Amino acid sequence: MSEWKFNRDAIRAFRFVRCSFDAATGVAQLVYAFDDGPELIETVTVPGAPFALDDARAQAAERALRLLHLIAGVSYYKAAVPEEIRIDSYAIDADTAALMELIYVNGLGEFAYRNGLNLHGRIRFPVAQQQGASAPALGLREHALVAIGGGKDSLVSIEALRSLGIEQTVTWIGGSQLIRACAERTGLPTLNLGRTLAPQLFDYNREGAWNGHIPVTVLNSAIMVFAAVLLGVDQVVFSNERSASYGSMIEGTGEVNHQWSKGWACEQAFGEYVQREIAADLHYYSLLRPLSELAVARQFARTDRYDAHFSSCNRNFHILGERPASRWCGVCPKCHFVFLALAPFMPKPRLMGIFGRNLLDDPAQTGGYDALLEFQDHKPFECVGEGRESRAAMAALAERPEWREDALVERFVREIRPQLDASELRIEPLLVIDDEHRIPASLWERLRAQFAA
Ligand SMILES: CC(=O)N[C@H]1[C@@H](OP(=O)(O)OP(=O)(O)OC[C@H]2O[C@@H](n3ccc(=O)[nH]c3=O)[C@H](O)[C@@H]2O)O[C@H](CO)[C@@H](O)[C@@H]1O[C@H](C)C(=O)N[C@@H](C)C(=O)N[C@@H](CCC(=O)O)C(=O)O
Ligand SMILES: Nc1ncnc2c1ncn2[C@@H]1O[C@H](COP(=O)(O)OP(=O)(O)OP(=O)(O)O)[C@@H](O)[C@H]1O
């Protein structure tokens, strides 16, 4: 074993070695390996131990733990993308294998594109078990674990649930101080779940592992589903908007979606699996699925409670390395997009106060905005709205005296708008509320009224 060296091209198999949960400490261990190399151990910690679970809940927790083990393996599998996948300590059925293949192939879509790999037909999870009976209801109490990511989207959901009188715990994974500050600002009960990646992964990255984006939202979702079973609550709520279902259109390749695991196809498949295989009364859904990014931005602008606390800039969220000097780096696609999406819905001085500058009056940001507008470039690989949303927001600003002389708005009017169909530049059609979602019927009518107001 001590002779083993990471060599991505020589590795034959990725192994799901075992997973375990210690109810006395709240620590779960997710163990993987390449061939007969060292064990790669990821840990997830759920506060509130010791957990005393009855038989039905203990069995559901074991099923949720295996689901998490399978999904979290994507961080390690991607390092070598070997031909074979093995599961050493339990067996999975065809439905589980199909869900994993869906998540791995699509969730690693950007990773594969950027590395010139073709994962279709390559990722095969071994099926060694017949389909079992559907999971029973556990008698979970009515309470929502709401994911918070530090950005605008989750804050919109949290405020919506608050106004509907739904009991919630604001929940996040990892050690981000920015997310903690936002969570505390809500004034609601909070829960911080621990997650530590196997340290060898960072060595492997330095030693030439394949690297790239992983489907982090479905991974966070699986962690929260596991926590929900332990804590005995019936809802896991995310804040993934409709626009997340649409990727970047790449010439010669087709659609590649950075945020596939925030999209509708993933939510449907994962949510149905959780209800069928983990607990019949555990509901996983995105509260913002019926809304576009612009509609979410409009909702967010209705309160200034979080202006001094939130950030959508992903540069704040690295596990290793540098963070930006301020909450908004001002030069990444998320900063560009969020500034543009909020601009039609809030007074200019408020927006400039949030960002500390005017990104639309900075010619250095031209390339970044062109990509968002899908003008001579494709939509960036980031969690940003559709090109038509960016174009409609820019067109709205072009009509506003306080914005139209800013460098990038003025350029849009002069160079880009003349090439576009004016009938496709209206914001209103993009604010329409969709009916495709998994929001429980008991909430939906009241929520719809709130979103429509
Ligand atoms: C913060 C960030 O954007 N990270 C991406 C970045 O990682 P980087 O190497 O610059 O630094 P670290 O985040 O510190 O990660 C170090 C390495 O660890 C591996 N890793 C990390 C987290 C994980 O869950 N699994 C991992 O395997 C990886 O090898 C890292 O290099 O670049 C990486 C490579 O492209 C990305 O994988 C990192 O993305 C994170 C997984 C991440 O959390 N990204 C979110 C900020 C993000 O993109 N969120 C989207 C959601 C999209 C989705 O659900 O698919 C969003 O904003 O909505
Ligand atoms: N560290 C985390 N722990 C738990 N949930 C997270 C974490 N990071 C992101 N999420 C959740 O993942 C989903 C997608 O994240 P995303 O970054 O789009 O949302 P956001 O941070 O609320 O808003 P924004 O799009 O403005 O950044 C959201 O439901 C968010 O709450």
Coordinates of C-alpha atoms and ligand atoms in Angstrom, one line a residue:
M1 CA 0.0 0.0 0.0
S2 CA 2.8 2.4 0.9
E3 CA 4.1 2.0 -2.7
W4 CA 0.9 3.3 -4.2
K5 CA 1.2 6.5 -6.2
F6 CA -1.7 8.4 -7.8
N7 CA -1.4 8.1 -11.5
R8 CA -4.7 8.9 -13.2
D9 CA -4.0 6.9 -16.3
A10 CA -3.0 3.7 -14.5
I11 CA -6.1 3.5 -12.2
R12 CA -8.5 0.8 -13.1
A13 CA -11.4 1.1 -10.6
F14 CA -13.1 3.6 -8.3
R15 CA -14.4 1.9 -5.1
F16 CA -17.2 2.9 -2.8
V17 CA -15.5 1.2 0.2
R18 CA -18.0 1.7 3.0
C19 CA -20.0 4.3 4.9
S20 CA -20.8 4.6 8.6
F21 CA -22.6 6.8 11.0
D22 CA -21.9 7.2 14.7
A23 CA -25.1 8.2 16.4
A24 CA -23.2 9.1 19.6
T25 CA -21.1 11.8 17.9
G26 CA -23.2 12.7 14.8
V27 CA -20.2 12.0 12.5
A28 CA -20.7 10.1 9.3
Q29 CA -17.7 8.7 7.4
L30 CA -17.8 8.2 3.6
V31 CA -15.0 6.1 2.5
Y32 CA -13.6 5.6 -1.1
A33 CA -10.5 4.3 -2.8
F34 CA -8.9 3.9 -6.2
D35 CA -7.8 0.3 -6.8
D36 CA -5.9 -0.8 -3.7
G37 CA -4.8 2.8 -2.9
P38 CA -5.3 4.5 0.5
E39 CA -8.7 5.1 1.9
L40 CA -10.2 8.5 1.0
I41 CA -12.4 9.5 4.0
E42 CA -14.8 12.4 3.7
T43 CA -16.7 13.3 6.9
V44 CA -20.1 14.9 7.5
T45 CA -21.0 16.1 10.9
V46 CA -24.6 16.7 12.1
P47 CA -24.9 18.7 15.3
G48 CA -27.4 17.5 17.9
A49 CA -25.8 14.2 18.9
P50 CA -26.4 11.8 20.5
F51 CA -29.2 10.7 18.2
A52 CA -31.7 8.2 19.5
L53 CA -33.5 6.7 16.5
D54 CA -36.3 4.1 16.5
D55 CA -35.9 1.2 14.1
A56 CA -37.8 2.7 11.1
R57 CA -35.8 6.0 11.4
A58 CA -32.5 4.2 11.9
Q59 CA -33.1 2.2 8.7
A60 CA -34.1 5.4 6.8
A61 CA -30.9 7.1 8.1
E62 CA -28.9 4.1 6.7
R63 CA -30.6 4.5 3.3
A64 CA -30.0 8.2 3.3
L65 CA -26.4 7.7 4.3
R66 CA -25.8 5.3 1.3
L67 CA -27.4 7.8 -1.0
L68 CA -25.1 10.5 0.3
H69 CA -22.1 8.1 0.0
L70 CA -22.9 7.4 -3.6
I71 CA -23.4 11.1 -4.6
A72 CA -20.4 12.4 -2.6
G73 CA -18.2 9.9 -4.5
V74 CA -18.3 12.2 -7.5
S75 CA -15.6 14.5 -6.0
Y76 CA -13.1 11.6 -6.0
Y77 CA -14.4 9.6 -9.0
K78 CA -13.7 12.6 -11.2
A79 CA -10.0 12.7 -10.2
A80 CA -9.3 9.6 -12.4
V81 CA -12.5 8.7 -14.2
P82 CA -11.6 5.0 -14.3
E83 CA -13.5 2.5 -16.4
E84 CA -14.9 0.5 -13.5
I85 CA -17.0 1.4 -10.5
R86 CA -17.2 -1.0 -7.6
I87 CA -19.4 -0.9 -4.5
D88 CA -17.7 -3.0 -1.8
S89 CA -20.0 -3.1 1.2
Y90 CA -23.6 -2.9 0.1
A91 CA -25.7 -3.6 -3.1
I92 CA -27.8 -1.2 -5.1
D93 CA -30.8 -1.8 -7.3
A94 CA -31.4 -0.6 -10.9
D95 CA -33.3 2.6 -9.8
T96 CA -30.4 3.7 -7.7
A97 CA -27.9 2.9 -10.4
A98 CA -30.0 4.9 -12.9
L99 CA -30.1 7.9 -10.6
M100 CA -26.4 7.8 -10.0
E101 CA -25.6 7.5 -13.8
L102 CA -28.0 10.5 -14.4
I103 CA -26.2 12.6 -11.7
Y104 CA -22.7 11.6 -12.6
V105 CA -23.0 12.0 -16.4
N106 CA -25.0 15.3 -16.3
G107 CA -23.5 16.8 -13.2
L108 CA -20.0 16.2 -14.6
G109 CA -21.1 17.6 -18.0
E110 CA -19.1 20.8 -17.7
F111 CA -16.1 18.9 -16.3
A112 CA -16.2 16.5 -19.2
Y113 CA -16.5 19.3 -21.8
R114 CA -13.6 21.3 -20.4
N115 CA -11.4 18.2 -20.1
G116 CA -12.3 16.8 -23.5
L117 CA -13.8 13.6 -22.0
N118 CA -16.8 11.7 -23.1
L119 CA -18.6 10.2 -20.1
H120 CA -21.7 8.9 -22.0
G121 CA -21.7 5.1 -21.7
R122 CA -18.6 5.1 -19.5
I123 CA -20.2 5.5 -16.1
R124 CA -21.9 2.3 -15.0
F125 CA -22.9 1.6 -11.4
P126 CA -23.1 -2.2 -10.7
V127 CA -26.6 -3.4 -10.0
A128 CA -26.7 -6.3 -7.6
Q129 CA -30.1 -6.1 -5.9
Q130 CA -33.7 -6.5 -6.9
Q131 CA -36.0 -3.4 -6.4
G132 CA -37.3 -3.5 -2.8
A133 CA -40.6 -2.2 -1.4
S134 CA -41.2 1.6 -1.2
A135 CA -40.0 3.4 1.9
P136 CA -42.6 3.9 4.7
A137 CA -43.7 7.2 6.1
L138 CA -41.7 8.0 9.3
G139 CA -44.2 10.3 11.0
L140 CA -41.8 13.3 10.5
R141 CA -42.8 16.6 12.1
E142 CA -43.8 19.5 9.9
H143 CA -40.6 21.6 9.8
A144 CA -38.4 22.8 7.0
L145 CA -34.6 22.6 6.8
V146 CA -33.9 25.5 4.4
A147 CA -30.5 25.6 2.7
I148 CA -28.8 28.9 2.8
G149 CA -25.9 29.7 0.5
G150 CA -25.1 33.4 1.4
G151 CA -26.7 34.7 -1.8
K152 CA -30.0 36.3 -2.7
D153 CA -31.9 33.2 -3.7
S154 CA -32.1 31.4 -0.4
L155 CA -32.9 34.6 1.4
V156 CA -35.9 35.1 -0.8
S157 CA -37.1 31.5 0.1
I158 CA -36.5 32.1 3.8
E159 CA -38.5 35.3 3.8
A160 CA -41.3 33.7 1.8
L161 CA -41.5 30.7 4.3
R162 CA -41.5 33.2 7.2
S163 CA -44.4 35.1 5.8
L164 CA -46.3 31.9 5.2
G165 CA -45.7 30.9 8.9
I166 CA -43.7 27.7 8.1
E167 CA -41.4 26.7 10.9
Q168 CA -37.9 26.6 9.5
T169 CA -34.2 26.0 10.4
V170 CA -31.7 27.9 8.3
T171 CA -29.1 25.3 7.4
W172 CA -25.7 25.4 5.7
I173 CA -22.8 23.1 5.0
G174 CA -19.2 24.1 5.6
G175 CA -17.4 26.8 7.5
S176 CA -18.2 30.0 5.5
Q177 CA -18.4 33.0 7.9
L178 CA -20.3 34.9 5.2
I179 CA -23.1 32.3 5.2
R180 CA -23.1 32.2 9.0
A181 CA -23.5 36.0 9.1
C182 CA -26.5 35.8 6.7
A183 CA -28.0 33.0 8.6
E184 CA -27.7 34.9 11.9
R185 CA -29.2 38.0 10.2
T186 CA -32.4 36.0 9.5
G187 CA -33.0 35.8 13.3
L188 CA -34.3 32.2 12.8
P189 CA -32.9 29.0 14.3
T190 CA -29.7 27.9 12.5
L191 CA -27.9 24.6 11.8
N192 CA -24.4 24.3 10.5
L193 CA -23.5 20.9 9.1
G194 CA -19.8 20.0 8.9
R195 CA -18.2 18.6 5.8
T196 CA -14.5 17.8 5.3
L197 CA -13.2 16.4 2.1
A198 CA -10.6 13.6 2.1
P199 CA -7.2 15.5 2.3
Q200 CA -5.6 13.3 -0.3
L201 CA -7.8 14.8 -3.0
F202 CA -5.8 18.1 -2.8
D203 CA -2.6 16.1 -3.3
Y204 CA -4.1 14.2 -6.2
N205 CA -5.1 17.6 -7.8
R206 CA -1.4 18.7 -7.6
E207 CA -0.3 15.3 -9.0
G208 CA -2.3 15.7 -12.2
A209 CA -5.9 14.5 -11.3
W210 CA -8.7 15.5 -13.6
N211 CA -10.4 18.4 -12.0
G212 CA -13.4 20.5 -12.7
H213 CA -16.9 21.4 -11.6
I214 CA -19.0 18.8 -9.7
P215 CA -22.8 18.8 -9.0
V216 CA -22.4 20.4 -5.7
T217 CA -26.1 21.3 -5.2
V218 CA -27.4 17.7 -5.3
L219 CA -24.5 16.8 -3.0
N220 CA -25.6 19.5 -0.5
S221 CA -29.1 18.2 -1.0
A222 CA -28.1 14.7 0.0
I223 CA -26.3 15.9 3.1
M224 CA -29.5 17.8 4.1
V225 CA -31.8 14.8 3.4
F226 CA -29.6 12.8 5.7
A227 CA -29.8 15.5 8.4
A228 CA -33.6 15.8 8.0
V229 CA -34.0 12.0 8.7
L230 CA -31.8 12.3 11.8
L231 CA -33.6 15.4 13.1
G232 CA -37.1 14.0 12.2
V233 CA -38.3 16.9 10.0
D234 CA -40.4 16.5 6.8
Q235 CA -39.0 19.1 4.4
V236 CA -35.7 20.0 2.7
V237 CA -36.0 23.2 0.9
F238 CA -33.6 24.6 -1.8
S239 CA -33.8 27.8 -3.8
N240 CA -33.1 26.8 -7.3
E241 CA -34.8 29.0 -9.9
R242 CA -36.3 28.0 -13.3
S243 CA -33.4 29.6 -15.2
A244 CA -31.0 27.0 -13.7
S245 CA -32.4 24.4 -16.0
Y246 CA -30.9 26.1 -19.1
G247 CA -27.2 25.7 -19.9
S248 CA -24.6 27.4 -22.1
M249 CA -25.0 26.7 -25.8
I250 CA -21.6 25.7 -27.1
E251 CA -21.0 25.7 -30.9
G252 CA -20.3 22.2 -32.1
T253 CA -21.1 20.6 -28.8
G254 CA -24.6 21.7 -27.8
E255 CA -25.9 22.5 -24.3
V256 CA -23.5 22.3 -21.3
N257 CA -25.1 23.3 -18.0
H258 CA -22.8 24.3 -15.2
Q259 CA -25.7 24.3 -12.8
W260 CA -27.3 21.0 -14.0
S261 CA -27.8 19.9 -10.4
K262 CA -29.8 23.0 -9.7
G263 CA -32.1 22.2 -12.6
W264 CA -35.6 20.7 -12.8
A265 CA -34.5 17.3 -14.2
C266 CA -32.2 16.8 -11.2
E267 CA -34.8 18.1 -8.6
Q268 CA -37.5 15.8 -10.0
A269 CA -35.3 12.6 -10.1
F270 CA -33.7 13.2 -6.7
G271 CA -36.9 14.4 -5.0
E272 CA -38.9 11.4 -6.3
Y273 CA -36.1 9.0 -5.2
V274 CA -36.0 10.4 -1.7
Q275 CA -39.8 10.0 -1.3
R276 CA -39.8 6.5 -2.7
E277 CA -36.6 5.1 -1.2
I278 CA -35.8 7.1 2.0
A279 CA -39.1 8.2 3.6
A280 CA -42.5 8.6 2.0
D281 CA -43.2 11.8 4.1
L282 CA -39.9 13.5 3.4
H283 CA -40.4 16.3 0.8
Y284 CA -37.4 17.7 -1.2
Y285 CA -38.2 20.7 -3.3
S286 CA -37.1 24.1 -4.6
L287 CA -39.3 27.0 -3.5
L288 CA -38.0 29.2 -6.4
R289 CA -38.5 26.6 -9.2
P290 CA -41.5 28.6 -10.7
L291 CA -39.4 31.8 -11.0
S292 CA -36.8 33.1 -13.4
E293 CA -33.6 34.8 -12.1
L294 CA -35.2 38.1 -12.8
A295 CA -38.3 37.3 -10.9
V296 CA -36.1 36.2 -7.9
A297 CA -34.2 39.5 -8.2
R298 CA -37.5 41.4 -8.1
Q299 CA -38.5 39.5 -4.9
F300 CA -35.1 40.1 -3.3
A301 CA -35.3 43.8 -3.9
R302 CA -38.4 44.0 -1.8
T303 CA -36.4 44.1 1.5
D304 CA -33.1 45.7 2.3
R305 CA -32.6 43.6 5.4
Y306 CA -29.7 41.6 3.9
D307 CA -28.0 44.3 1.8
A308 CA -25.0 44.6 4.1
H309 CA -24.7 40.8 4.6
F310 CA -25.3 38.8 1.4
S311 CA -23.1 37.9 -1.5
S312 CA -23.6 35.8 -4.6
C313 CA -19.9 36.0 -5.6
N314 CA -18.6 32.4 -5.5
R315 CA -15.0 33.6 -4.9
N316 CA -16.1 33.9 -1.3
F317 CA -16.6 30.1 -1.1
H318 CA -13.3 28.4 -1.8
I319 CA -12.2 25.8 0.7
L320 CA -8.6 26.6 0.1
G321 CA -6.8 29.8 -0.9
E322 CA -7.7 33.4 -1.3
R323 CA -11.0 35.1 -0.7
P324 CA -11.8 38.5 -2.4
A325 CA -11.0 41.7 -0.4
S326 CA -14.7 42.6 -0.3
R327 CA -17.9 40.5 -0.5
W328 CA -18.3 41.3 -4.2
C329 CA -15.1 40.9 -6.4
G330 CA -16.8 42.9 -9.1
V331 CA -15.2 41.0 -12.0
C332 CA -16.7 37.5 -12.0
P333 CA -19.8 36.4 -13.9
K334 CA -21.9 36.1 -10.8
C335 CA -21.1 39.7 -9.8
H336 CA -21.8 40.9 -13.3
F337 CA -25.1 39.1 -13.5
V338 CA -26.5 39.9 -10.0
F339 CA -25.7 43.6 -10.5
L340 CA -27.6 43.6 -13.8
A341 CA -30.5 41.5 -12.6
L342 CA -31.1 43.7 -9.5
A343 CA -30.7 47.0 -11.4
P344 CA -34.2 47.1 -12.9
F345 CA -35.8 46.5 -9.5
M346 CA -34.0 48.7 -7.0
P347 CA -32.9 52.4 -6.8
K348 CA -29.4 52.9 -8.3
P349 CA -27.9 54.3 -5.1
R350 CA -29.0 51.3 -3.1
L351 CA -27.4 48.9 -5.7
M352 CA -24.2 50.9 -5.8
G353 CA -24.1 50.8 -2.0
I354 CA -24.3 47.0 -2.1
F355 CA -21.5 46.5 -4.6
G356 CA -19.5 49.6 -3.7
R357 CA -19.2 50.5 -7.4
N358 CA -21.1 50.7 -10.7
L359 CA -20.2 47.7 -12.8
L360 CA -22.2 48.9 -15.7
D361 CA -20.1 52.0 -16.0
D362 CA -16.8 50.1 -16.2
P363 CA -15.6 49.4 -19.7
A364 CA -13.2 46.8 -18.3
Q365 CA -16.3 44.6 -17.7
T366 CA -17.3 44.6 -21.4
G367 CA -16.3 41.0 -22.2
G368 CA -18.0 39.7 -19.1
Y369 CA -21.3 41.4 -20.0
D370 CA -21.0 40.3 -23.6
A371 CA -20.9 36.7 -22.5
L372 CA -24.0 37.2 -20.3
L373 CA -25.8 38.7 -23.3
E374 CA -24.6 35.8 -25.5
F375 CA -23.1 38.4 -27.8
Q376 CA -20.0 37.0 -29.6
D377 CA -19.6 34.5 -26.7
H378 CA -21.5 31.8 -24.8
K379 CA -23.2 32.2 -21.4
P380 CA -20.4 31.7 -18.8
F381 CA -20.1 28.4 -16.9
E382 CA -21.5 29.9 -13.7
C383 CA -24.9 30.2 -12.0
V384 CA -26.2 33.1 -14.0
G385 CA -29.5 33.8 -15.7
E386 CA -30.4 33.0 -19.3
G387 CA -29.1 35.3 -22.1
R388 CA -32.6 36.5 -22.8
E389 CA -32.9 37.6 -19.1
S390 CA -29.6 39.6 -19.3
R391 CA -30.7 41.2 -22.6
A392 CA -34.2 42.1 -21.3
A393 CA -32.6 43.6 -18.1
M394 CA -30.2 45.7 -20.2
A395 CA -33.0 46.8 -22.5
A396 CA -35.0 48.0 -19.5
L397 CA -32.0 50.0 -18.2
A398 CA -31.6 51.6 -21.6
E399 CA -34.9 53.3 -21.1
R400 CA -34.0 54.7 -17.7
P401 CA -32.4 58.1 -17.6
E402 CA -30.3 57.2 -14.5
W403 CA -28.7 54.2 -16.3
R404 CA -28.7 54.8 -20.0
E405 CA -25.5 56.9 -20.1
D406 CA -23.4 54.3 -18.3
A407 CA -20.7 52.9 -20.5
L408 CA -22.1 49.3 -20.9
V409 CA -25.7 50.3 -21.3
E410 CA -24.8 52.9 -23.8
R411 CA -22.7 50.3 -25.7
F412 CA -25.7 47.9 -25.6
V413 CA -27.9 50.5 -27.2
R414 CA -25.3 51.4 -29.9
E415 CA -23.9 48.0 -30.8
I416 CA -26.0 45.2 -29.6
R417 CA -29.7 46.2 -29.4
P418 CA -29.9 47.0 -33.2
Q419 CA -29.1 43.3 -33.9
L420 CA -31.9 42.0 -31.6
D421 CA -35.6 41.5 -32.1
A422 CA -37.3 44.2 -30.0
S423 CA -40.3 41.9 -29.2
E424 CA -37.9 39.6 -27.3
L425 CA -36.5 42.3 -25.0
R426 CA -39.5 42.7 -22.7
I427 CA -39.0 41.9 -19.0
E428 CA -42.7 41.1 -18.2
P429 CA -42.9 37.7 -20.0
L430 CA -39.8 36.6 -18.1
L431 CA -41.5 37.4 -14.8
V432 CA -44.4 34.9 -15.4
I433 CA -44.8 32.3 -12.7
D434 CA -44.4 28.7 -13.9
D435 CA -46.5 25.7 -12.8
E436 CA -43.7 23.2 -13.0
H437 CA -42.4 22.6 -9.4
R438 CA -42.5 20.2 -6.4
I439 CA -43.8 22.7 -3.9
P440 CA -46.3 21.0 -1.6
A441 CA -49.9 21.9 -2.6
S442 CA -50.6 23.1 0.9
L443 CA -48.2 26.0 0.3
W444 CA -48.5 26.7 -3.3
E445 CA -51.6 28.9 -3.6
R446 CA -50.5 31.2 -0.9
L447 CA -46.9 31.3 -2.2
R448 CA -48.1 32.0 -5.8
A449 CA -50.1 35.0 -4.5
Q450 CA -47.0 36.3 -2.7
F451 CA -44.9 35.9 -5.8
A452 CA -47.5 37.5 -8.0
A453 CA -48.0 40.6 -5.8
Ligands
LIG1 C1 -15.7 27.9 -4.6 C2 -15.6 27.4 -6.0 O1 -16.1 28.0 -6.9 N1 -15.0 26.2 -6.1 C3 -14.8 25.6 -7.4 C4 -13.3 25.7 -7.8 O2 -12.6 25.1 -6.8 P1 -11.1 25.6 -6.4 O3 -10.1 24.6 -6.8 O4 -10.9 27.0 -6.9 O5 -11.2 25.8 -4.8 P2 -12.0 25.0 -3.7 O6 -13.5 25.3 -3.7 O7 -11.3 25.4 -2.5 O8 -11.9 23.5 -3.9 C5 -10.6 22.8 -3.9 C6 -10.7 21.5 -4.7 O9 -11.6 20.6 -4.0 C7 -12.3 19.8 -4.9 N2 -13.7 19.9 -4.5 C8 -14.2 20.9 -3.8 C9 -15.5 20.9 -3.4 C10 -16.3 19.7 -3.7 O10 -17.5 19.6 -3.3 N3 -15.7 18.7 -4.4 C11 -14.5 18.8 -4.8 O11 -14.0 17.8 -5.5 C12 -12.0 20.3 -6.3 O12 -11.1 19.4 -6.9 C13 -11.4 21.7 -6.0 O13 -10.4 22.0 -7.0 O14 -13.1 25.0 -9.0 C14 -13.4 23.6 -8.8 C15 -13.0 22.9 -10.1 O15 -13.6 23.5 -11.2 C16 -14.9 23.4 -8.6 O16 -15.2 22.0 -8.4 C17 -15.2 24.2 -7.3 O17 -16.6 24.2 -7.2 C18 -17.1 23.8 -5.9 C19 -17.6 22.3 -5.9 C20 -18.3 24.7 -5.5 O18 -18.7 24.6 -4.3 N4 -18.8 25.5 -6.4 C21 -19.9 26.3 -6.1 C22 -19.5 27.7 -5.6 C23 -20.8 26.5 -7.3 O19 -20.4 26.4 -8.4 N5 -22.1 26.6 -7.1 C24 -23.1 26.7 -8.1 C25 -24.0 25.5 -8.0 C26 -23.8 24.6 -9.3 C27 -24.2 23.2 -9.2 O20 -25.0 22.8 -8.3 O21 -23.7 22.4 -10.0 C28 -23.9 28.0 -7.8 O22 -23.3 29.0 -7.5 O23 -25.1 28.0 -7.9
LIG2 N1 -22.8 25.9 1.7 C1 -24.1 25.6 1.5 N2 -24.9 24.9 2.3 C2 -26.2 24.6 2.1 N3 -26.8 25.0 1.0 C3 -26.1 25.8 0.1 C4 -24.7 26.1 0.3 N4 -24.3 26.8 -0.8 C5 -25.4 26.9 -1.6 N5 -26.4 26.3 -1.1 C6 -27.8 26.2 -1.6 O1 -27.7 25.7 -3.0 C7 -28.7 26.3 -3.8 C8 -28.0 27.0 -5.0 O2 -27.0 27.9 -4.5 P1 -27.0 29.4 -5.1 O3 -25.6 29.9 -4.9 O4 -27.7 29.5 -6.4 O5 -28.0 30.2 -4.1 P2 -27.8 31.4 -3.2 O6 -26.5 31.5 -2.6 O7 -29.0 31.5 -2.3 O8 -28.1 32.7 -4.2 P3 -27.2 33.3 -5.4 O9 -27.6 32.6 -6.7 O10 -27.5 34.7 -5.3 O11 -25.7 33.0 -5.1 C9 -29.4 27.3 -2.9 O12 -30.6 26.7 -2.4 C10 -28.5 27.5 -1.7 O13 -29.2 27.8 -0.5

